[in-house]
CSV table of C-alpha atoms and ligand atoms in Angstrom, one decimal:
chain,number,residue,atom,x,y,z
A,26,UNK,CA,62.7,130.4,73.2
A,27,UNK,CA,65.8,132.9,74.2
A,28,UNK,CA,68.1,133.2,72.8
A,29,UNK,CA,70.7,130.4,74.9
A,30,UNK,CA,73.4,129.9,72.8
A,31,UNK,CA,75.5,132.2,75.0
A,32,UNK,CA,75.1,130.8,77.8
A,33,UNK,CA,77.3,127.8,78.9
A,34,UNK,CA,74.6,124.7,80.7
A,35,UNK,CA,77.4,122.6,82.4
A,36,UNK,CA,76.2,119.0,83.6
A,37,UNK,CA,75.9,120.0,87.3
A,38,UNK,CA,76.6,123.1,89.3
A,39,UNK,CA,76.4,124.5,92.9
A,40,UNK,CA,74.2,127.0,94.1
A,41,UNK,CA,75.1,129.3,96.8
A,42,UNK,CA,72.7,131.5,98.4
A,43,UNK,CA,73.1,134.7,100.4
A,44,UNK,CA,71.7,132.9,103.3
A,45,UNK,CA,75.2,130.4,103.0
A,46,UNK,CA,77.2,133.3,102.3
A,47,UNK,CA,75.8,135.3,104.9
A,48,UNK,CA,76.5,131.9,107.4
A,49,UNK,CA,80.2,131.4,106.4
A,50,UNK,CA,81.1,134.7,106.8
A,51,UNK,CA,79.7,134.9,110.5
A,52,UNK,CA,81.4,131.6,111.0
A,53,UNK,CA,84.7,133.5,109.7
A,54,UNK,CA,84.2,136.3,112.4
A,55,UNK,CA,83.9,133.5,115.4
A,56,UNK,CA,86.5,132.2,117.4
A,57,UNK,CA,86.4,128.8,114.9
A,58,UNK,CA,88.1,128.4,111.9
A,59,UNK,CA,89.0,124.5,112.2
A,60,UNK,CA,87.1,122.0,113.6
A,61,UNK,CA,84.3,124.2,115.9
A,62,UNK,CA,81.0,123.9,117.3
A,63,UNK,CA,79.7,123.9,113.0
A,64,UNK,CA,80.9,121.0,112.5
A,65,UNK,CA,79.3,119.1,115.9
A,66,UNK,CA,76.4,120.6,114.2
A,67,UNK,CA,76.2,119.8,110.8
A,68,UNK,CA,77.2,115.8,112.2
A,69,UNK,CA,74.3,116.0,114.0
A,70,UNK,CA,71.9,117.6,111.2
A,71,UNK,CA,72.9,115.5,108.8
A,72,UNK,CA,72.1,112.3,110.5
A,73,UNK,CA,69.1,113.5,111.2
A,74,UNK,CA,68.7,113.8,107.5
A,75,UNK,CA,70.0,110.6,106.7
A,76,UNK,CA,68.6,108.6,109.4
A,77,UNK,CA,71.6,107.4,110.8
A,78,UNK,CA,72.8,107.0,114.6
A,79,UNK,CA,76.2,108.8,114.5
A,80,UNK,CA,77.9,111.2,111.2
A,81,UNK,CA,81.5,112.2,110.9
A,82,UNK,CA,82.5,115.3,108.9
A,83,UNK,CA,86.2,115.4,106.9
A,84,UNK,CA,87.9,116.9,104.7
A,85,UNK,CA,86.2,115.1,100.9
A,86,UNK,CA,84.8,112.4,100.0
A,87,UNK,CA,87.6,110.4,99.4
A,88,UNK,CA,88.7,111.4,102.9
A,89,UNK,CA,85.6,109.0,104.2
A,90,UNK,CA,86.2,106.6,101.9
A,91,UNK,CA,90.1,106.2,103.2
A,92,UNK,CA,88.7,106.5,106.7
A,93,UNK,CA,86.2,103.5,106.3
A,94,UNK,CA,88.8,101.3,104.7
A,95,UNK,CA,91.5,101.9,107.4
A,96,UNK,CA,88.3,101.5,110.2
A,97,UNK,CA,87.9,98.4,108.7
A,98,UNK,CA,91.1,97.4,109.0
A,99,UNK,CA,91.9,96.3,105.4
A,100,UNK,CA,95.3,95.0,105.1
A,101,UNK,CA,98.0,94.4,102.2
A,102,UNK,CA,96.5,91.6,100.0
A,103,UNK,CA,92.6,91.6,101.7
A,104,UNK,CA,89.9,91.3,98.6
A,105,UNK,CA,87.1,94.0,98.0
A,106,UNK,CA,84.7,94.2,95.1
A,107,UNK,CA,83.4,97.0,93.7
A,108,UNK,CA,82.3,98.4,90.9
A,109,UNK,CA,83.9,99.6,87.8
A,110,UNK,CA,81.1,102.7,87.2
A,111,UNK,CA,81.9,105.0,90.0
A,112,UNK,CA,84.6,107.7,90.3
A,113,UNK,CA,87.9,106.1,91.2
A,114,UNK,CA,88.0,107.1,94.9
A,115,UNK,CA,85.4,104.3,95.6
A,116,UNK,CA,88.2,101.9,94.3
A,117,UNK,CA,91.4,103.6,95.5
A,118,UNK,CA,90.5,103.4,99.2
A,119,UNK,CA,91.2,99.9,99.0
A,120,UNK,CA,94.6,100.6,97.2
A,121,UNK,CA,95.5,103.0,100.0
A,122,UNK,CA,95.3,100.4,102.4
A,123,UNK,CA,97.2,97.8,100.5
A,124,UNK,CA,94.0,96.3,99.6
A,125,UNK,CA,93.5,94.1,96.0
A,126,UNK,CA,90.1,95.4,94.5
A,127,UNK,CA,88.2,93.0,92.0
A,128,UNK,CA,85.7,94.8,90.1
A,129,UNK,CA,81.8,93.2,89.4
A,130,UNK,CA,80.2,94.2,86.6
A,131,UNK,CA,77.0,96.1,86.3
A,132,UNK,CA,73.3,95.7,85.7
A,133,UNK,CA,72.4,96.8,82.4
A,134,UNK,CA,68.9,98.7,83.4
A,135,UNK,CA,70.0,99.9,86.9
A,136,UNK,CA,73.7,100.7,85.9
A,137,UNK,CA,74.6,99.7,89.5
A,138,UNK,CA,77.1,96.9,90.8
A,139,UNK,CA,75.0,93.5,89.4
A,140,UNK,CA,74.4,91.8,92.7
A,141,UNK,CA,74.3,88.6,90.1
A,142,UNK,CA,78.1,89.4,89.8
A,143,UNK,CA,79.2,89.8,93.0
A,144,UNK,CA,77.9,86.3,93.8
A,145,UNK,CA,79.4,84.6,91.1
A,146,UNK,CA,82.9,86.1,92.6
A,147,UNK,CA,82.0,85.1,95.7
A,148,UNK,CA,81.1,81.4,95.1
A,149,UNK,CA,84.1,81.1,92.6
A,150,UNK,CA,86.5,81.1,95.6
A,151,UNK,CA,87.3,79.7,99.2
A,152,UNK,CA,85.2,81.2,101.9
A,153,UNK,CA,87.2,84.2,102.9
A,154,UNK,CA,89.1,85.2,100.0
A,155,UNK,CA,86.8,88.3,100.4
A,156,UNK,CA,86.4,91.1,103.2
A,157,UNK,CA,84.0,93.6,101.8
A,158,UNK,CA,82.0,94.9,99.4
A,159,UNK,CA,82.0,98.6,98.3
A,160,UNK,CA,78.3,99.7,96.1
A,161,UNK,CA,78.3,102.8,95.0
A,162,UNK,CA,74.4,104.7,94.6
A,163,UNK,CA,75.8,105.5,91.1
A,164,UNK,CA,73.8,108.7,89.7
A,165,UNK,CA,71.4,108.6,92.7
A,166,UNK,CA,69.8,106.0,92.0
A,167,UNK,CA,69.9,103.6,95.6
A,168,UNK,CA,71.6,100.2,95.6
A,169,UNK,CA,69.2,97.4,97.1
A,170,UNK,CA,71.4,97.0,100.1
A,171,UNK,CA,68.9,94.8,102.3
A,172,UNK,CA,69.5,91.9,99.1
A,173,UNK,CA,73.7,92.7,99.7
A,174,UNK,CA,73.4,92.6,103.3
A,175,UNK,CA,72.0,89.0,103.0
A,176,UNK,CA,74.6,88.0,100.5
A,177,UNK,CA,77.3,89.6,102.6
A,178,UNK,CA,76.2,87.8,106.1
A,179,UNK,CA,76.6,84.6,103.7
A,180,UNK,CA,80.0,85.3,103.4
A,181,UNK,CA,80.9,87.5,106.4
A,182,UNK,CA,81.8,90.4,104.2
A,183,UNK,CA,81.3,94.2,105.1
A,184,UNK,CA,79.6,96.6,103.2
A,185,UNK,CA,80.8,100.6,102.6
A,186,UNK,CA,78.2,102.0,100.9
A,187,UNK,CA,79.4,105.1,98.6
A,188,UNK,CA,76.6,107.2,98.9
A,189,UNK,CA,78.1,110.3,97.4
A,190,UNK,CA,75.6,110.8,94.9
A,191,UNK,CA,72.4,110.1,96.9
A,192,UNK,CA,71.7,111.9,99.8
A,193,UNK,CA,67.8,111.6,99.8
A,194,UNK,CA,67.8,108.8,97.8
A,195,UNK,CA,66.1,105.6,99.4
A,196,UNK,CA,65.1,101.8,97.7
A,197,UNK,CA,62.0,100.2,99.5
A,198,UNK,CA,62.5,97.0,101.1
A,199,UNK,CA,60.5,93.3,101.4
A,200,UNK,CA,58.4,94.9,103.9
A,201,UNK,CA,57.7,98.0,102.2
A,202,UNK,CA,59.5,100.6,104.4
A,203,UNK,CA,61.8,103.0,102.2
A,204,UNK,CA,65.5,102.9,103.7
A,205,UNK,CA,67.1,106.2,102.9
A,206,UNK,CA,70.6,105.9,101.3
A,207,UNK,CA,73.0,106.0,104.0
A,208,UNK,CA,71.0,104.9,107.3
A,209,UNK,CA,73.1,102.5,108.5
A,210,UNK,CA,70.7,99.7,109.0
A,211,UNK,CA,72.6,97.5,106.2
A,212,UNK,CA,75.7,98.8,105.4
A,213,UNK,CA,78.4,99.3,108.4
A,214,UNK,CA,79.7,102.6,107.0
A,215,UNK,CA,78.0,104.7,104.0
A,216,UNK,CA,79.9,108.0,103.1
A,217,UNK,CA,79.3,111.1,101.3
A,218,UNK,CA,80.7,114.0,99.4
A,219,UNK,CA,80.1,117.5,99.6
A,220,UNK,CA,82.0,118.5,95.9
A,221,UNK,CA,80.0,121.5,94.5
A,222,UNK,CA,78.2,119.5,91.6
A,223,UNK,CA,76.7,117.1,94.5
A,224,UNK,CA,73.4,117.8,96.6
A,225,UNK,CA,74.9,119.6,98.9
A,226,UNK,CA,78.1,121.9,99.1
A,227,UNK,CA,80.9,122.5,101.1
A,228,UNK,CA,83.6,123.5,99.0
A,229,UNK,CA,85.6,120.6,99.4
A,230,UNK,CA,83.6,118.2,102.3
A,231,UNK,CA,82.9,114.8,103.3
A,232,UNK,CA,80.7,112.7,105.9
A,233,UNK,CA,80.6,108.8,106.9
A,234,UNK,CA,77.6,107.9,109.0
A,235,UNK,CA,77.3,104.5,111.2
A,236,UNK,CA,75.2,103.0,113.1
A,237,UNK,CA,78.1,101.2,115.0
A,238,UNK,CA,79.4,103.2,118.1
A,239,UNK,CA,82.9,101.1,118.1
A,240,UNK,CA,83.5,102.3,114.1
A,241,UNK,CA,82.0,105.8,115.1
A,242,UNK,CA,84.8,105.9,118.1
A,243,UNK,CA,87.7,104.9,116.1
A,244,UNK,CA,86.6,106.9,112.6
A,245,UNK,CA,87.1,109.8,115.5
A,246,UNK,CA,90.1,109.0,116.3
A,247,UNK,CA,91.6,108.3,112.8
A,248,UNK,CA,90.1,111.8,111.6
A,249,UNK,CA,92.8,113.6,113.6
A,250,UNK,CA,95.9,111.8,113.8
A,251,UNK,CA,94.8,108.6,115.9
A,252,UNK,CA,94.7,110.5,118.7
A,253,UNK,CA,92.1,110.3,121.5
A,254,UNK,CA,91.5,112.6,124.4
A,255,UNK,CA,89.2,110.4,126.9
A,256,UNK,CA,90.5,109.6,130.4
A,257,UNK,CA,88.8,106.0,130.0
A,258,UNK,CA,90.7,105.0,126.9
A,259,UNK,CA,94.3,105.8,127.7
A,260,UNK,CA,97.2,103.4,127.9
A,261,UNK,CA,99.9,105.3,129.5
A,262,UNK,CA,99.7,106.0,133.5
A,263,UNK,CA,98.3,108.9,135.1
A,264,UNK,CA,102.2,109.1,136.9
A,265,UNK,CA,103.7,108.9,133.4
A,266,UNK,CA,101.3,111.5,132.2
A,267,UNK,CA,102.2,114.0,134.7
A,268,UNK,CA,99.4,113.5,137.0
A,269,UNK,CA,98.7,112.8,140.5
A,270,UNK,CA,95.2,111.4,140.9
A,271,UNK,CA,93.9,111.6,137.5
A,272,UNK,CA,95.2,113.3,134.0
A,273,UNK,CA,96.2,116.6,133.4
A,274,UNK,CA,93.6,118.3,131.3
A,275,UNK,CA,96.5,118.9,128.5
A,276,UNK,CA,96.7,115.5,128.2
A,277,UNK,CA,96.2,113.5,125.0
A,278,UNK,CA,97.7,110.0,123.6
A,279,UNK,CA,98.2,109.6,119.9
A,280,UNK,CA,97.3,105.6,119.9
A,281,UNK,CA,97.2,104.9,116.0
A,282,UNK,CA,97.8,105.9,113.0
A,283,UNK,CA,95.7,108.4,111.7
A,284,UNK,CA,95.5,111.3,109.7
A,285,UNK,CA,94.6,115.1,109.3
A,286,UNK,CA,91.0,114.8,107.8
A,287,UNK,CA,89.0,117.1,109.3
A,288,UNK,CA,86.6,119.8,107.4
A,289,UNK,CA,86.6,123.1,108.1
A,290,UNK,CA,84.2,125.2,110.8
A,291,UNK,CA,82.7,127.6,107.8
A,292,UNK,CA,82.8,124.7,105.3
A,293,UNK,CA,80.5,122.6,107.9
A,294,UNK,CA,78.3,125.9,108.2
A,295,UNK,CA,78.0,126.1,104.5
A,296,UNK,CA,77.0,122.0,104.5
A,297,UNK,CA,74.6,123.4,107.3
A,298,UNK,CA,72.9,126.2,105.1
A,299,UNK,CA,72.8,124.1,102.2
A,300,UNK,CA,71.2,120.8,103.7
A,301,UNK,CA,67.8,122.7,104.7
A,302,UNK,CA,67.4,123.2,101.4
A,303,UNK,CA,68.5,119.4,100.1
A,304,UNK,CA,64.7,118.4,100.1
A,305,UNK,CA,63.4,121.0,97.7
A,306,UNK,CA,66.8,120.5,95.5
A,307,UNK,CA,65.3,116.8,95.2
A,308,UNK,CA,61.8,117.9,94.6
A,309,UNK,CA,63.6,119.7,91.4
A,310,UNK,CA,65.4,117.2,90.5
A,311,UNK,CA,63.0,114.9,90.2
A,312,UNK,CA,60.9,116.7,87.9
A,313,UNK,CA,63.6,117.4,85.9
A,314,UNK,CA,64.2,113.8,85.5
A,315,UNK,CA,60.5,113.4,84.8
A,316,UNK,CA,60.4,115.5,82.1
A,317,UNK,CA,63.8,114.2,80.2
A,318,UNK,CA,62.2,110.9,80.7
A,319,UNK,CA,59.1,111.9,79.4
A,320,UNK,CA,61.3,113.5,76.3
A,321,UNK,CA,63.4,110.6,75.2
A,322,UNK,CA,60.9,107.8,75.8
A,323,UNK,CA,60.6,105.2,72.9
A,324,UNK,CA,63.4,107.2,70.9
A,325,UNK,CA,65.2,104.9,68.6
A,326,UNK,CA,68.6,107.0,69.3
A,327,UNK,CA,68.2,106.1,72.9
A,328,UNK,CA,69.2,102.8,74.6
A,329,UNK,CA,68.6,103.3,77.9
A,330,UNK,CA,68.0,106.3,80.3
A,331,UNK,CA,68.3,106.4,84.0
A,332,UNK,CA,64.1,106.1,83.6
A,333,UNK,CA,61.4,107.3,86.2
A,334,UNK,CA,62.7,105.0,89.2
A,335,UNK,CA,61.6,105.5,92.7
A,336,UNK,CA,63.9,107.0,95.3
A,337,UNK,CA,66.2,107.8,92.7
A,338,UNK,CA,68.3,111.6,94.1
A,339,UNK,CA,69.2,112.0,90.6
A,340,UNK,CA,72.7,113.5,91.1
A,341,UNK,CA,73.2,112.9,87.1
A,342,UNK,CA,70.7,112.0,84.5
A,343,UNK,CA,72.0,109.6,82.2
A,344,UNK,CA,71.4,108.6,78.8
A,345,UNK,CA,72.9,106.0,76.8
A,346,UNK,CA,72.4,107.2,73.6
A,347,UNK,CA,73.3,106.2,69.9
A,348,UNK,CA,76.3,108.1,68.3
A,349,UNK,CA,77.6,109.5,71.5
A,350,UNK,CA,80.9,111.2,70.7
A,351,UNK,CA,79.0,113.1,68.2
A,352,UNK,CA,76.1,113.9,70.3
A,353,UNK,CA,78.5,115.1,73.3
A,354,UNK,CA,80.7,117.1,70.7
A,355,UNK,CA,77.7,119.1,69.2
A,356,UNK,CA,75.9,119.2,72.0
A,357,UNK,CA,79.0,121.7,73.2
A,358,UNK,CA,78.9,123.7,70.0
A,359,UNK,CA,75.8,124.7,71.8
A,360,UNK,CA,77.8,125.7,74.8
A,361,UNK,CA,75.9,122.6,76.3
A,362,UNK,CA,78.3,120.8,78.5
A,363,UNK,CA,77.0,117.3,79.0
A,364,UNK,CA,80.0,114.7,80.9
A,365,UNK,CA,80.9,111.5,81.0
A,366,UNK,CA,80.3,109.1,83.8
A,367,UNK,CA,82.3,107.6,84.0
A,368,UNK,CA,85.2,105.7,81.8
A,369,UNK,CA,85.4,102.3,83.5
A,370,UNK,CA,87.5,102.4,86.5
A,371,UNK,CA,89.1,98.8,85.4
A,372,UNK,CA,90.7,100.3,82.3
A,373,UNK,CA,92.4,103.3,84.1
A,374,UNK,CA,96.0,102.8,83.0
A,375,UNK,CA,96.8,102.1,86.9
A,376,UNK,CA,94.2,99.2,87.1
A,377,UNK,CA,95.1,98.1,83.8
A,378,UNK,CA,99.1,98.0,85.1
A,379,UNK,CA,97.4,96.1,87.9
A,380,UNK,CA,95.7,93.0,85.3
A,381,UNK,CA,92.7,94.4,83.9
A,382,UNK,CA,92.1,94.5,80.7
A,383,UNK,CA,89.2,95.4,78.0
A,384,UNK,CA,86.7,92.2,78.0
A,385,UNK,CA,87.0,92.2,81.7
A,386,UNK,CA,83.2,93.4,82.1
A,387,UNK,CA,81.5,93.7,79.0
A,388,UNK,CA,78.0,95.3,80.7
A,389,UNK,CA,80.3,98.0,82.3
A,390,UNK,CA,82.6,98.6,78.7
A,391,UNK,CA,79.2,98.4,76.4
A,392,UNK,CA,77.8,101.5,78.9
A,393,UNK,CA,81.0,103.4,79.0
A,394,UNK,CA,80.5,103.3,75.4
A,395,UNK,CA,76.8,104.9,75.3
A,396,UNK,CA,76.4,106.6,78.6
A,397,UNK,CA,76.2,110.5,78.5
A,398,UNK,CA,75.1,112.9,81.8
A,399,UNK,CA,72.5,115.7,80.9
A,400,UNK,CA,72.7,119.2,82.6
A,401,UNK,CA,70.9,118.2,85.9
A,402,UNK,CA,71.0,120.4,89.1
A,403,UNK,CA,68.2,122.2,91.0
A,404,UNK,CA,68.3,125.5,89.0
A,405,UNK,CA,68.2,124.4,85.7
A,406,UNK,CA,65.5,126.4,84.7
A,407,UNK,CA,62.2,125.0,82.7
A,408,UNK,CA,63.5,126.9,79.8
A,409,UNK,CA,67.1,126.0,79.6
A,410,UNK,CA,65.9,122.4,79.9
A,411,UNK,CA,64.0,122.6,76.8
A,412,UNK,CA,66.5,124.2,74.8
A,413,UNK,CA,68.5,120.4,75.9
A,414,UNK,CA,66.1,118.4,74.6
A,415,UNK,CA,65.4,120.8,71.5
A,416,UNK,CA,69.0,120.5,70.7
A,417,UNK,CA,69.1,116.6,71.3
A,418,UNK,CA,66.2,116.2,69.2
A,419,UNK,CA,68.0,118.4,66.2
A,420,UNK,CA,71.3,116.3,66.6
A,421,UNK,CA,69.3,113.6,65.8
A,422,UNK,CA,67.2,114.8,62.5
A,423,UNK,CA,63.7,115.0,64.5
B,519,PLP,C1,80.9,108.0,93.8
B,519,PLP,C2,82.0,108.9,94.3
B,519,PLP,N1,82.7,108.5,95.4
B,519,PLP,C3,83.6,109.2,95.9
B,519,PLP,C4,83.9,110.5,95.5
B,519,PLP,C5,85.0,111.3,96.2
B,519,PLP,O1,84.5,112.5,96.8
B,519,PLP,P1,85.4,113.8,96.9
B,519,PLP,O2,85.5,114.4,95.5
B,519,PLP,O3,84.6,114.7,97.8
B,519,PLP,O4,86.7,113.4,97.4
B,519,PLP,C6,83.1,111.0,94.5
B,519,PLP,C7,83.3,112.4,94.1
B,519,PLP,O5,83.4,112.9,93.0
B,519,PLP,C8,82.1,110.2,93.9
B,519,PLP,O6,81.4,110.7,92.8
């Protein structure tokens, strides 16, 4: 083996071609720098991808996330669960709004929101104590969403799915069929994130897809400033407006309150450039999980992996492994850069400052204890894989 102590292996990483270089720049030279005919096009591309009837681009992630709370209308004091393994933003949409979040716990093998959980909150109180329910596709790996679909009809709830770590990523339902992350058949709104460590990069980027027209119209609308430009929608006259028989073509009517969320013309051509090339990232992906699964199976010194699970987009690989501090901290003296995900959103000091406290959700705090993200992105090479598991395998005296 090389010599690779030189070189730094980070958890996740982008990779830009010259074919998204060469796309951006000619984006740069057209007559778009905001909002152009890029982004109409990477909507359109990536619901393709997806499989969903309508795609919004903005700004991040967290962007959609604020959008699909604010679409659904949660108010001061409304109830949405989530759960506590995901970044914050999946949480903090809900706080934006005014919204109280109560965190589930999580399954133990899947390390995804315990569907067991969310019913247990949902039985313990009145029926409609609760609006929504938020899963995340933590790590790639797909939350069942035809089983929360069921338990949310039960309790007319709505469902965001977070699906900014699993684009590609798909669970099979009772019938068989695989139902990509993000299609829209079960949740009303899924959203995504274009951050350079996720499959696909924009810079800074986000997308919500629907399968609703009325949440498509109004996420729209809320994306720039609640304003609408549609002579069938307005509420003012056509006199008031400045018209005689019908509006002025300047005119526009700012009807709610909305925001400045939109992504950028040569970040959507960058998203563009980079999503025909999403499949084949997954193909890699998936064979590197295959072969760290392969690696660490039956080890004493792990507890659990993220294991060889079908329709899994493998954002981040994660172990749970014994002796984790001193696993991540040598792993870095070999310029190794594993990551955490993530510390349990529940014991952030500002969740903490709002009641939560360490016992909350033992399943969550026992895997926040273990949990550790190997180097994992499509051009991790064969070789620089092996020198991770070599140096695993020495931390731990085999
Ligand atoms: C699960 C999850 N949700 C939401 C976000 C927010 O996305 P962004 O960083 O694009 O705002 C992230 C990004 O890190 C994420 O991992």
């Amino acid at each position: 083996m090389r010599n690779m102590e030189n070189k730094i292996i980070p958890y996740g990483r982008q990779n830009i071609t010259e074919e998204d270089i060469r796309v951006v720049v000619e984006t740069l030279k057209s007559d778009y720098l905001t909002q152009g005919p890029k982004v109409a096009e990477f909507e359109e591309n990536f619901a393709k991808y997806i499989g969903s009837r309508y795609a919004v681009a903005v700004a991040n992630g967290t962007a959609a996330l604020h959008l699909c709370a604010l679409a659904l209308d949660i108010k001061e004091g409304d109830k949405v669960i989530t759960t506590p393994i995901t970044f914050a933003a999946s949480a903090n949409c809900v706080r934006y709004c005014g919204g109280e979040v109560v965190f589930g716990d999580i399954d133990p093998e899947t390390y995804l929101l315990d569907i067991n959980s969310v019913r247990m909150l949902l039985e313990a109180s009145p029926q409609g104590t609760y609006k929504g329910i938020i899963p995340v596709d933590f790590a790639g790996n797909a939350v069942n969403l035809q089983q929360f679909r069921e338990l949310a009809d039960q309790y007319d709830l709505w469902i965001i799915e977070d699906a900014c770590h699993a684009p590609g990523g798909y669970f099979t339902d009772t019938e068989g069929n695989k139902q990509h992350c993000g299609n829209g058949l079960f949740a009303d709104l899924a959203v995504f994130s274009f951050h350079p460590v996720k499959h696909i990069a924009s810079g800074e980027g986000g997308m919500i897809t629907t399968n609703d027209e009325k949440l498509y119209k109004k996420l729209l609308a809320l994306r720039t400033h609640g304003i609408v430009k549609d002579n069938n929608l307005y509420s003012n006259s056509i006199e008031f407006a400045g018209g005689h028989e019908e509006y002025p073509l300047w005119y526009m009517e700012m009807q709610t309150l909305g925001y400045n969320y939109r992504i950028t013309d040569f970040q959507a051509a960058l998203g563009n450039s980079q999503l025909l090339r999403a499949d084949e990232g997954l193909v890699r992906r998936r064979k590197i999980a295959a072969v760290y699964n392969e690696a660490f199976k039956g080890k004493d010194y792990i507890k659990g992996q993220s294991g060889n699970v079908e329709g899994h987009a493998y954002h981040l690989y994660v172990l749970e492994a014994e002796d984790r501090l001193g696993l991540y901290n040598y792993l870095r003296t070999k310029n190794i850069f594993a990551q955490i995900h993530y510390i349990p959103c529940h014991l952030m000091p500002y969740y903490r400052d709002l009641g939560w406290k360490e016992g909350d959700l033992p399943v969550s705090e026992f895997y926040y204890k273990h949990c550790i993200s190997l180097p994992m992105y499509p051009t991790l090479s064969d070789e620089e894989q092996q020198y991770v598991i070599q140096q695993i395998q020495n931390y731990y005296n085999e």
